[in-house]
PDB file of C-alpha atoms in Angstrom:
ATOM      1  CA  ALA N  14     -18.971  -6.644   3.631  1.00 71.00           C
ATOM      2  CA  GLN N  15     -15.919  -7.178   1.519  1.00 78.00           C
ATOM      3  CA  SER N  16     -13.591  -4.201   1.217  1.00 88.00           C
ATOM      4  CA  VAL N  17     -10.148  -3.186   0.086  1.00 93.00           C
ATOM      5  CA  THR N  18      -8.064  -0.531   1.828  1.00 95.00           C
ATOM      6  CA  GLN N  19      -5.078   1.254   0.397  1.00 97.00           C
ATOM      7  CA  PRO N  20      -3.994   3.483   3.285  1.00 96.00           C
ATOM      8  CA  ASP N  21      -1.557   5.648   1.324  1.00 95.00           C
ATOM      9  CA  ILE N  22      -3.140   8.184  -1.044  1.00 95.00           C
ATOM     10  CA  HIS N  23       0.220   9.458  -2.301  1.00 95.00           C
ATOM     11  CA  ILE N  24       3.737   8.080  -2.110  1.00 96.00           C
ATOM     12  CA  THR N  25       6.855   9.841  -3.373  1.00 97.00           C
ATOM     13  CA  VAL N  26      10.105   7.973  -3.872  1.00 97.00           C
ATOM     14  CA  SER N  27      13.396   8.805  -5.528  1.00 97.00           C
ATOM     15  CA  GLU N  28      14.322   7.051  -8.724  1.00 96.00           C
ATOM     16  CA  GLY N  29      16.317   3.939  -7.881  1.00 97.00           C
ATOM     17  CA  ALA N  30      14.834   3.619  -4.410  1.00 97.00           C
ATOM     18  CA  SER N  31      12.735   0.685  -3.290  1.00 97.00           C
ATOM     19  CA  LEU N  32       8.949   0.828  -3.159  1.00 97.00           C
ATOM     20  CA  GLU N  33       6.216  -0.794  -1.108  1.00 97.00           C
ATOM     21  CA  LEU N  34       2.530  -0.040  -1.618  1.00 98.00           C
ATOM     22  CA  ARG N  35       0.150  -1.329   1.014  1.00 98.00           C
ATOM     23  CA  CYS N  36      -3.114  -3.159   0.507  1.00 97.00           C
ATOM     24  CA  ASN N  37      -5.406  -4.704   3.103  1.00 96.00           C
ATOM     25  CA  TYR N  38      -8.609  -6.562   2.406  1.00 93.00           C
ATOM     26  CA  SER N  39     -11.587  -7.735   4.340  1.00 89.00           C
ATOM     27  CA  TYR N  40     -13.025 -11.078   3.255  1.00 80.00           C
ATOM     28  CA  GLY N  41     -13.896 -14.269   5.100  1.00 71.00           C
ATOM     29  CA  ALA N  42     -12.260 -16.730   2.739  1.00 76.00           C
ATOM     30  CA  THR N  43      -9.121 -16.668   0.635  1.00 75.00           C
ATOM     31  CA  PRO N  44      -9.689 -14.039  -2.017  1.00 83.00           C
ATOM     32  CA  TYR N  45      -8.300 -13.628  -5.469  1.00 89.00           C
ATOM     33  CA  LEU N  46      -5.939 -10.655  -5.336  1.00 91.00           C
ATOM     34  CA  PHE N  47      -4.814  -8.311  -8.060  1.00 94.00           C
ATOM     35  CA  TRP N  48      -2.697  -5.227  -8.569  1.00 96.00           C
ATOM     36  CA  TYR N  49      -3.495  -2.968 -11.512  1.00 96.00           C
ATOM     37  CA  VAL N  50      -1.656   0.146 -12.683  1.00 96.00           C
ATOM     38  CA  GLN N  51      -3.233   3.141 -14.381  1.00 94.00           C
ATOM     39  CA  SER N  52      -1.175   5.704 -16.248  1.00 91.00           C
ATOM     40  CA  PRO N  53      -2.721   9.116 -16.957  1.00 85.00           C
ATOM     41  CA  GLY N  54      -5.468   8.912 -19.560  1.00 79.00           C
ATOM     42  CA  GLN N  55      -5.187   5.157 -19.784  1.00 82.00           C
ATOM     43  CA  GLY N  56      -7.200   2.187 -18.676  1.00 85.00           C
ATOM     44  CA  LEU N  57      -6.026  -0.209 -15.994  1.00 92.00           C
ATOM     45  CA  GLN N  58      -3.303  -2.728 -16.751  1.00 93.00           C
ATOM     46  CA  LEU N  59      -2.781  -5.899 -14.751  1.00 93.00           C
ATOM     47  CA  LEU N  60       0.566  -6.031 -12.918  1.00 96.00           C
ATOM     48  CA  LEU N  61       0.139  -9.347 -11.120  1.00 94.00           C
ATOM     49  CA  LYS N  62      -2.357 -11.648  -9.470  1.00 92.00           C
ATOM     50  CA  TYR N  63      -2.588 -14.193  -6.673  1.00 91.00           C
ATOM     51  CA  PHE N  64      -5.004 -17.083  -6.799  1.00 86.00           C
ATOM     52  CA  SER N  65      -3.330 -19.805  -4.719  1.00 83.00           C
ATOM     53  CA  GLY N  66       0.007 -21.484  -4.051  1.00 85.00           C
ATOM     54  CA  ASP N  67       3.222 -19.557  -3.523  1.00 87.00           C
ATOM     55  CA  THR N  68       2.401 -16.424  -1.579  1.00 91.00           C
ATOM     56  CA  LEU N  69       5.100 -14.382  -3.315  1.00 95.00           C
ATOM     57  CA  VAL N  70       4.034 -13.601  -6.857  1.00 95.00           C
ATOM     58  CA  GLN N  71       6.012 -11.992  -9.622  1.00 96.00           C
ATOM     59  CA  GLY N  72       4.498  -9.592 -12.103  1.00 95.00           C
ATOM     60  CA  ILE N  73       5.433  -7.447 -15.036  1.00 94.00           C
ATOM     61  CA  LYS N  74       7.838  -4.506 -14.957  1.00 93.00           C
ATOM     62  CA  GLY N  75       9.816  -5.980 -12.041  1.00 96.00           C
ATOM     63  CA  PHE N  76       6.973  -5.815  -9.520  1.00 97.00           C
ATOM     64  CA  GLU N  77       6.205  -8.470  -6.935  1.00 97.00           C
ATOM     65  CA  ALA N  78       3.607  -8.859  -4.207  1.00 97.00           C
ATOM     66  CA  GLU N  79       3.301 -11.006  -1.119  1.00 96.00           C
ATOM     67  CA  PHE N  80       0.059 -12.437   0.229  1.00 94.00           C
ATOM     68  CA  LYS N  81       0.002 -12.572   4.026  1.00 94.00           C
ATOM     69  CA  ARG N  82      -3.128 -14.295   5.255  1.00 91.00           C
ATOM     70  CA  SER N  83      -2.481 -13.476   8.917  1.00 91.00           C
ATOM     71  CA  GLN N  84      -2.364  -9.771   8.124  1.00 93.00           C
ATOM     72  CA  SER N  85      -5.005  -9.792   5.361  1.00 92.00           C
ATOM     73  CA  SER N  86      -2.489  -7.964   3.221  1.00 95.00           C
ATOM     74  CA  PHE N  87      -1.188  -8.065  -0.329  1.00 96.00           C
ATOM     75  CA  ASN N  88       1.553  -5.438  -0.522  1.00 98.00           C
ATOM     76  CA  LEU N  89       3.209  -4.513  -3.799  1.00 98.00           C
ATOM     77  CA  ARG N  90       6.973  -4.101  -3.955  1.00 98.00           C
ATOM     78  CA  LYS N  91       9.678  -3.119  -6.385  1.00 97.00           C
ATOM     79  CA  PRO N  92      13.390  -3.055  -5.476  1.00 97.00           C
ATOM     80  CA  SER N  93      14.337  -0.124  -7.718  1.00 97.00           C
ATOM     81  CA  VAL N  94      11.798   2.365  -9.046  1.00 97.00           C
ATOM     82  CA  HIS N  95      12.086   3.905 -12.513  1.00 96.00           C
ATOM     83  CA  TRP N  96      10.647   7.292 -13.496  1.00 95.00           C
ATOM     84  CA  SER N  97       8.230   5.485 -15.822  1.00 94.00           C
ATOM     85  CA  ASP N  98       6.626   3.785 -12.802  1.00 96.00           C
ATOM     86  CA  ALA N  99       4.910   7.046 -11.844  1.00 96.00           C
ATOM     87  CA  ALA N 100       1.206   6.188 -12.063  1.00 96.00           C
ATOM     88  CA  GLU N 101      -1.764   5.221  -9.914  1.00 96.00           C
ATOM     89  CA  TYR N 102      -1.837   1.740  -8.453  1.00 98.00           C
ATOM     90  CA  PHE N 103      -4.979  -0.137  -7.516  1.00 97.00           C
ATOM     91  CA  CYS N 104      -5.342  -3.238  -5.412  1.00 96.00           C
ATOM     92  CA  ALA N 105      -8.416  -5.366  -6.129  1.00 93.00           C
ATOM     93  CA  VAL N 106     -10.154  -8.376  -4.638  1.00 90.00           C
ATOM     94  CA  GLY N 107     -12.211 -11.000  -6.441  1.00 85.00           C
ATOM     95  CA  MET N 108     -14.324 -13.577  -4.703  1.00 74.00           C
ATOM     96  CA  ASP N 109     -15.799 -16.978  -5.459  1.00 67.00           C
ATOM     97  CA  SER N 110     -19.071 -15.910  -3.892  1.00 62.00           C
ATOM     98  CA  SER N 111     -19.760 -13.219  -6.437  1.00 62.00           C
ATOM     99  CA  TYR N 112     -18.546 -12.022  -9.757  1.00 64.00           C
ATOM    100  CA  LYS N 113     -17.512  -8.636  -8.439  1.00 72.00           C
ATOM    101  CA  LEU N 114     -14.016  -7.259  -8.497  1.00 83.00           C
ATOM    102  CA  ILE N 115     -13.715  -4.698  -5.705  1.00 88.00           C
ATOM    103  CA  PHE N 116     -11.059  -2.022  -6.033  1.00 93.00           C
ATOM    104  CA  GLY N 117      -9.251   0.009  -3.429  1.00 95.00           C
ATOM    105  CA  SER N 118      -9.153   3.781  -3.737  1.00 95.00           C
ATOM    106  CA  GLY N 119      -5.678   3.744  -5.231  1.00 96.00           C
ATOM    107  CA  THR N 120      -2.203   5.025  -4.389  1.00 97.00           C
ATOM    108  CA  ARG N 121      -0.602   7.662  -6.578  1.00 96.00           C
ATOM    109  CA  LEU N 122       3.125   7.114  -7.000  1.00 97.00           C
ATOM    110  CA  LEU N 123       5.367  10.082  -7.725  1.00 96.00           C
ATOM    111  CA  VAL N 124       9.007   9.495  -8.651  1.00 96.00           C
ATOM    112  CA  ARG N 125      11.661  12.106  -7.914  1.00 95.00           C
ATOM    113  CA  PRO N 126      14.528  12.331 -10.408  1.00 89.00           C
TER     114      PRO N 126
ATOM    115  CA  GLU P  22      -5.050  -9.220 -30.169  1.00 64.00           C
ATOM    116  CA  ALA P  23      -7.074  -6.042 -30.330  1.00 76.00           C
ATOM    117  CA  GLY P  24      -7.898  -4.478 -26.982  1.00 91.00           C
ATOM    118  CA  VAL P  25     -11.155  -3.200 -25.538  1.00 95.00           C
ATOM    119  CA  ALA P  26     -12.361  -0.284 -27.631  1.00 96.00           C
ATOM    120  CA  GLN P  27     -14.359   2.587 -26.148  1.00 97.00           C
ATOM    121  CA  SER P  28     -15.829   5.744 -27.587  1.00 96.00           C
ATOM    122  CA  PRO P  29     -16.011   8.626 -27.263  1.00 97.00           C
ATOM    123  CA  ARG P  30     -12.871   9.265 -25.234  1.00 95.00           C
ATOM    124  CA  TYR P  31     -14.152  12.598 -23.974  1.00 96.00           C
ATOM    125  CA  LYS P  32     -17.588  14.112 -23.637  1.00 97.00           C
ATOM    126  CA  ILE P  33     -18.758  17.385 -22.135  1.00 98.00           C
ATOM    127  CA  ILE P  34     -22.471  17.923 -21.579  1.00 97.00           C
ATOM    128  CA  GLU P  35     -24.723  20.082 -19.469  1.00 97.00           C
ATOM    129  CA  LYS P  36     -26.746  18.655 -16.628  1.00 96.00           C
ATOM    130  CA  ARG P  37     -30.051  17.099 -17.629  1.00 96.00           C
ATOM    131  CA  GLN P  38     -28.699  16.241 -21.072  1.00 97.00           C
ATOM    132  CA  SER P  39     -28.170  12.664 -22.178  1.00 97.00           C
ATOM    133  CA  VAL P  40     -25.027  10.812 -23.225  1.00 98.00           C
ATOM    134  CA  ALA P  41     -24.143   7.361 -24.506  1.00 98.00           C
ATOM    135  CA  PHE P  42     -20.904   5.430 -24.371  1.00 98.00           C
ATOM    136  CA  TRP P  43     -19.975   2.490 -26.547  1.00 97.00           C
ATOM    137  CA  CYS P  44     -17.734  -0.469 -25.828  1.00 97.00           C
ATOM    138  CA  ASN P  45     -16.429  -3.253 -28.025  1.00 96.00           C
ATOM    139  CA  PRO P  46     -14.810  -6.008 -25.928  1.00 95.00           C
ATOM    140  CA  ILE P  47     -12.047  -8.398 -26.874  1.00 93.00           C
ATOM    141  CA  SER P  48     -13.293 -10.976 -29.333  1.00 92.00           C
ATOM    142  CA  GLY P  49     -14.477 -14.108 -27.561  1.00 89.00           C
ATOM    143  CA  HIS P  50     -14.792 -12.529 -24.130  1.00 91.00           C
ATOM    144  CA  ALA P  51     -18.146 -13.547 -22.717  1.00 89.00           C
ATOM    145  CA  THR P  52     -18.168 -11.151 -19.783  1.00 90.00           C
ATOM    146  CA  LEU P  53     -18.369  -7.384 -20.085  1.00 93.00           C
ATOM    147  CA  TYR P  54     -18.206  -4.851 -17.281  1.00 94.00           C
ATOM    148  CA  TRP P  55     -18.910  -1.142 -16.950  1.00 96.00           C
ATOM    149  CA  TYR P  56     -17.099   0.643 -14.144  1.00 96.00           C
ATOM    150  CA  GLN P  57     -17.435   4.245 -12.971  1.00 97.00           C
ATOM    151  CA  GLN P  58     -14.247   5.910 -11.741  1.00 94.00           C
ATOM    152  CA  ILE P  59     -14.746   9.234  -9.996  1.00 94.00           C
ATOM    153  CA  LEU P  60     -11.650  11.381  -9.627  1.00 90.00           C
ATOM    154  CA  GLY P  61      -9.572  10.228  -6.673  1.00 86.00           C
ATOM    155  CA  GLN P  62     -11.460   6.966  -6.240  1.00 89.00           C
ATOM    156  CA  GLY P  63     -11.108   3.408  -7.389  1.00 91.00           C
ATOM    157  CA  PRO P  64     -13.360   2.006 -10.090  1.00 93.00           C
ATOM    158  CA  LYS P  65     -16.849   1.010  -8.976  1.00 93.00           C
ATOM    159  CA  LEU P  66     -18.769  -1.682 -10.824  1.00 92.00           C
ATOM    160  CA  LEU P  67     -21.963  -0.408 -12.425  1.00 96.00           C
ATOM    161  CA  ILE P  68     -23.080  -3.453 -14.375  1.00 95.00           C
ATOM    162  CA  GLN P  69     -21.769  -6.836 -15.474  1.00 92.00           C
ATOM    163  CA  PHE P  70     -22.992  -8.848 -18.454  1.00 92.00           C
ATOM    164  CA  GLN P  71     -22.448 -12.513 -19.153  1.00 89.00           C
ATOM    165  CA  ASN P  72     -23.002 -12.815 -22.897  1.00 87.00           C
ATOM    166  CA  ASN P  73     -26.145 -10.688 -23.330  1.00 84.00           C
ATOM    167  CA  GLY P  74     -27.605 -11.294 -19.866  1.00 90.00           C
ATOM    168  CA  VAL P  75     -27.151  -9.078 -16.805  1.00 92.00           C
ATOM    169  CA  VAL P  76     -25.245 -10.742 -13.940  1.00 88.00           C
ATOM    170  CA  ASP P  77     -25.025  -7.804 -11.546  1.00 88.00           C
ATOM    171  CA  ASP P  78     -26.506  -4.329 -11.808  1.00 93.00           C
ATOM    172  CA  SER P  79     -26.970  -3.708  -8.102  1.00 91.00           C
ATOM    173  CA  GLN P  80     -24.984  -0.453  -8.139  1.00 91.00           C
ATOM    174  CA  LEU P  81     -26.430   0.943 -11.356  1.00 95.00           C
ATOM    175  CA  PRO P  82     -28.623   4.026 -10.696  1.00 94.00           C
ATOM    176  CA  LYS P  83     -31.461   2.684 -12.740  1.00 94.00           C
ATOM    177  CA  ASP P  84     -33.489   5.885 -12.649  1.00 95.00           C
ATOM    178  CA  ARG P  85     -30.954   7.506 -14.962  1.00 97.00           C
ATOM    179  CA  PHE P  86     -28.478   4.868 -16.157  1.00 97.00           C
ATOM    180  CA  SER P  87     -29.202   2.068 -18.592  1.00 97.00           C
ATOM    181  CA  ALA P  88     -27.006  -0.418 -20.377  1.00 97.00           C
ATOM    182  CA  GLU P  89     -27.483  -3.081 -22.972  1.00 95.00           C
ATOM    183  CA  ARG P  90     -25.416  -5.694 -24.686  1.00 94.00           C
ATOM    184  CA  LEU P  91     -27.312  -6.780 -27.728  1.00 81.00           C
ATOM    185  CA  LYS P  92     -26.098  -9.986 -29.388  1.00 84.00           C
ATOM    186  CA  GLY P  93     -23.607 -10.531 -26.587  1.00 83.00           C
ATOM    187  CA  VAL P  94     -20.836  -8.426 -28.139  1.00 91.00           C
ATOM    188  CA  ASP P  95     -20.879  -4.609 -28.141  1.00 95.00           C
ATOM    189  CA  SER P  96     -22.388  -2.697 -25.268  1.00 97.00           C
ATOM    190  CA  THR P  97     -23.832   0.767 -24.750  1.00 97.00           C
ATOM    191  CA  LEU P  98     -24.109   2.660 -21.473  1.00 98.00           C
ATOM    192  CA  LYS P  99     -26.552   5.560 -21.405  1.00 98.00           C
ATOM    193  CA  ILE P 100     -27.120   8.319 -18.887  1.00 98.00           C
ATOM    194  CA  GLN P 101     -30.337  10.326 -19.061  1.00 97.00           C
ATOM    195  CA  PRO P 102     -30.650  12.858 -17.542  1.00 96.00           C
ATOM    196  CA  ALA P 103     -27.093  13.512 -16.422  1.00 97.00           C
ATOM    197  CA  LYS P 104     -26.277  15.052 -13.056  1.00 97.00           C
ATOM    198  CA  LEU P 105     -23.166  16.912 -11.964  1.00 97.00           C
ATOM    199  CA  GLU P 106     -22.086  13.936  -9.838  1.00 96.00           C
ATOM    200  CA  ASP P 107     -21.978  11.723 -12.933  1.00 97.00           C
ATOM    201  CA  SER P 108     -18.726  13.417 -13.967  1.00 97.00           C
ATOM    202  CA  ALA P 109     -16.301  10.508 -14.050  1.00 97.00           C
ATOM    203  CA  VAL P 110     -14.388   8.163 -16.287  1.00 96.00           C
ATOM    204  CA  TYR P 111     -16.485   5.251 -17.516  1.00 97.00           C
ATOM    205  CA  LEU P 112     -14.353   2.180 -17.979  1.00 96.00           C
ATOM    206  CA  CYS P 113     -15.371  -0.836 -19.962  1.00 96.00           C
ATOM    207  CA  ALA P 114     -13.651  -4.150 -19.330  1.00 94.00           C
ATOM    208  CA  SER P 115     -14.029  -7.683 -20.577  1.00 92.00           C
ATOM    209  CA  SER P 116     -12.939 -11.151 -19.503  1.00 89.00           C
ATOM    210  CA  LEU P 117     -13.258 -14.690 -20.761  1.00 85.00           C
ATOM    211  CA  GLN P 118     -15.537 -15.687 -17.909  1.00 74.00           C
ATOM    212  CA  GLY P 119     -17.199 -13.975 -15.009  1.00 62.00           C
ATOM    213  CA  SER P 120     -15.722 -15.654 -11.960  1.00 63.00           C
ATOM    214  CA  GLY P 121     -13.787 -13.889  -9.220  1.00 61.00           C
ATOM    215  CA  ALA P 122     -10.581 -15.422 -10.546  1.00 65.00           C
ATOM    216  CA  ASN P 123     -10.844 -13.687 -13.861  1.00 75.00           C
ATOM    217  CA  VAL P 124      -8.396 -11.191 -15.245  1.00 84.00           C
ATOM    218  CA  LEU P 125     -10.096  -8.133 -16.669  1.00 88.00           C
ATOM    219  CA  THR P 126      -8.816  -6.248 -19.698  1.00 91.00           C
ATOM    220  CA  PHE P 127      -9.774  -2.587 -19.568  1.00 93.00           C
ATOM    221  CA  GLY P 128     -10.378  -0.047 -22.272  1.00 94.00           C
ATOM    222  CA  ALA P 129      -8.892   3.447 -22.068  1.00 93.00           C
ATOM    223  CA  GLY P 130     -12.158   4.855 -20.716  1.00 95.00           C
ATOM    224  CA  SER P 131     -14.615   7.584 -21.621  1.00 96.00           C
ATOM    225  CA  ARG P 132     -14.231  10.753 -19.606  1.00 96.00           C
ATOM    226  CA  LEU P 133     -17.517  12.548 -18.930  1.00 98.00           C
ATOM    227  CA  THR P 134     -17.736  16.110 -17.681  1.00 97.00           C
ATOM    228  CA  VAL P 135     -21.171  17.374 -16.670  1.00 97.00           C
ATOM    229  CA  LEU P 136     -21.461  21.165 -16.370  1.00 96.00           C
TER     230      LEU P 136
END
């Protein structure tokens, strides 16, 4: 069955430091990949997506993610974190074979001043 | 463009009571989704509509949950009777189409607490 794993429940980084959030998926074909961010009391907002082509995708707020087929991964990165980036981040997988969008369990990012 | 509207934002009920949540998607979006997000977990799809037809309701607990999308626009999700484990945020989302490549736009959610 298709699944999405975000191995880190919490990550704490200092403001200005770099960030990498991990995401691994299980799916037989090339999936559609998404990263969403959720601030407290808010719905989910799309950061970026990968459908095909260049495996390094750029998103909003200075985020980028790289699709690595060999590792079944789609890790999210940001070179310099801002305090306003503190939120929960969800990786998600969409498939041609169904209409479902499957979410990981999320990674909560805390930013130290 | 107006976003996905949901109401109420917060609801507290006692177990065995009933509750209903309303969602108004983005104008022109054919596909509407209801997700359940339990604290500490990622959203889980409950039901997906394409216009006013159900595409996927395989994870909807049909003995207590029901949803409808009359006229292919607004949608209502109902829980009757509620259980303690139904405490969660109920997220409504919409998209232009229902394929796996679609980008979903989410509402702010309706937080349910069952006592």
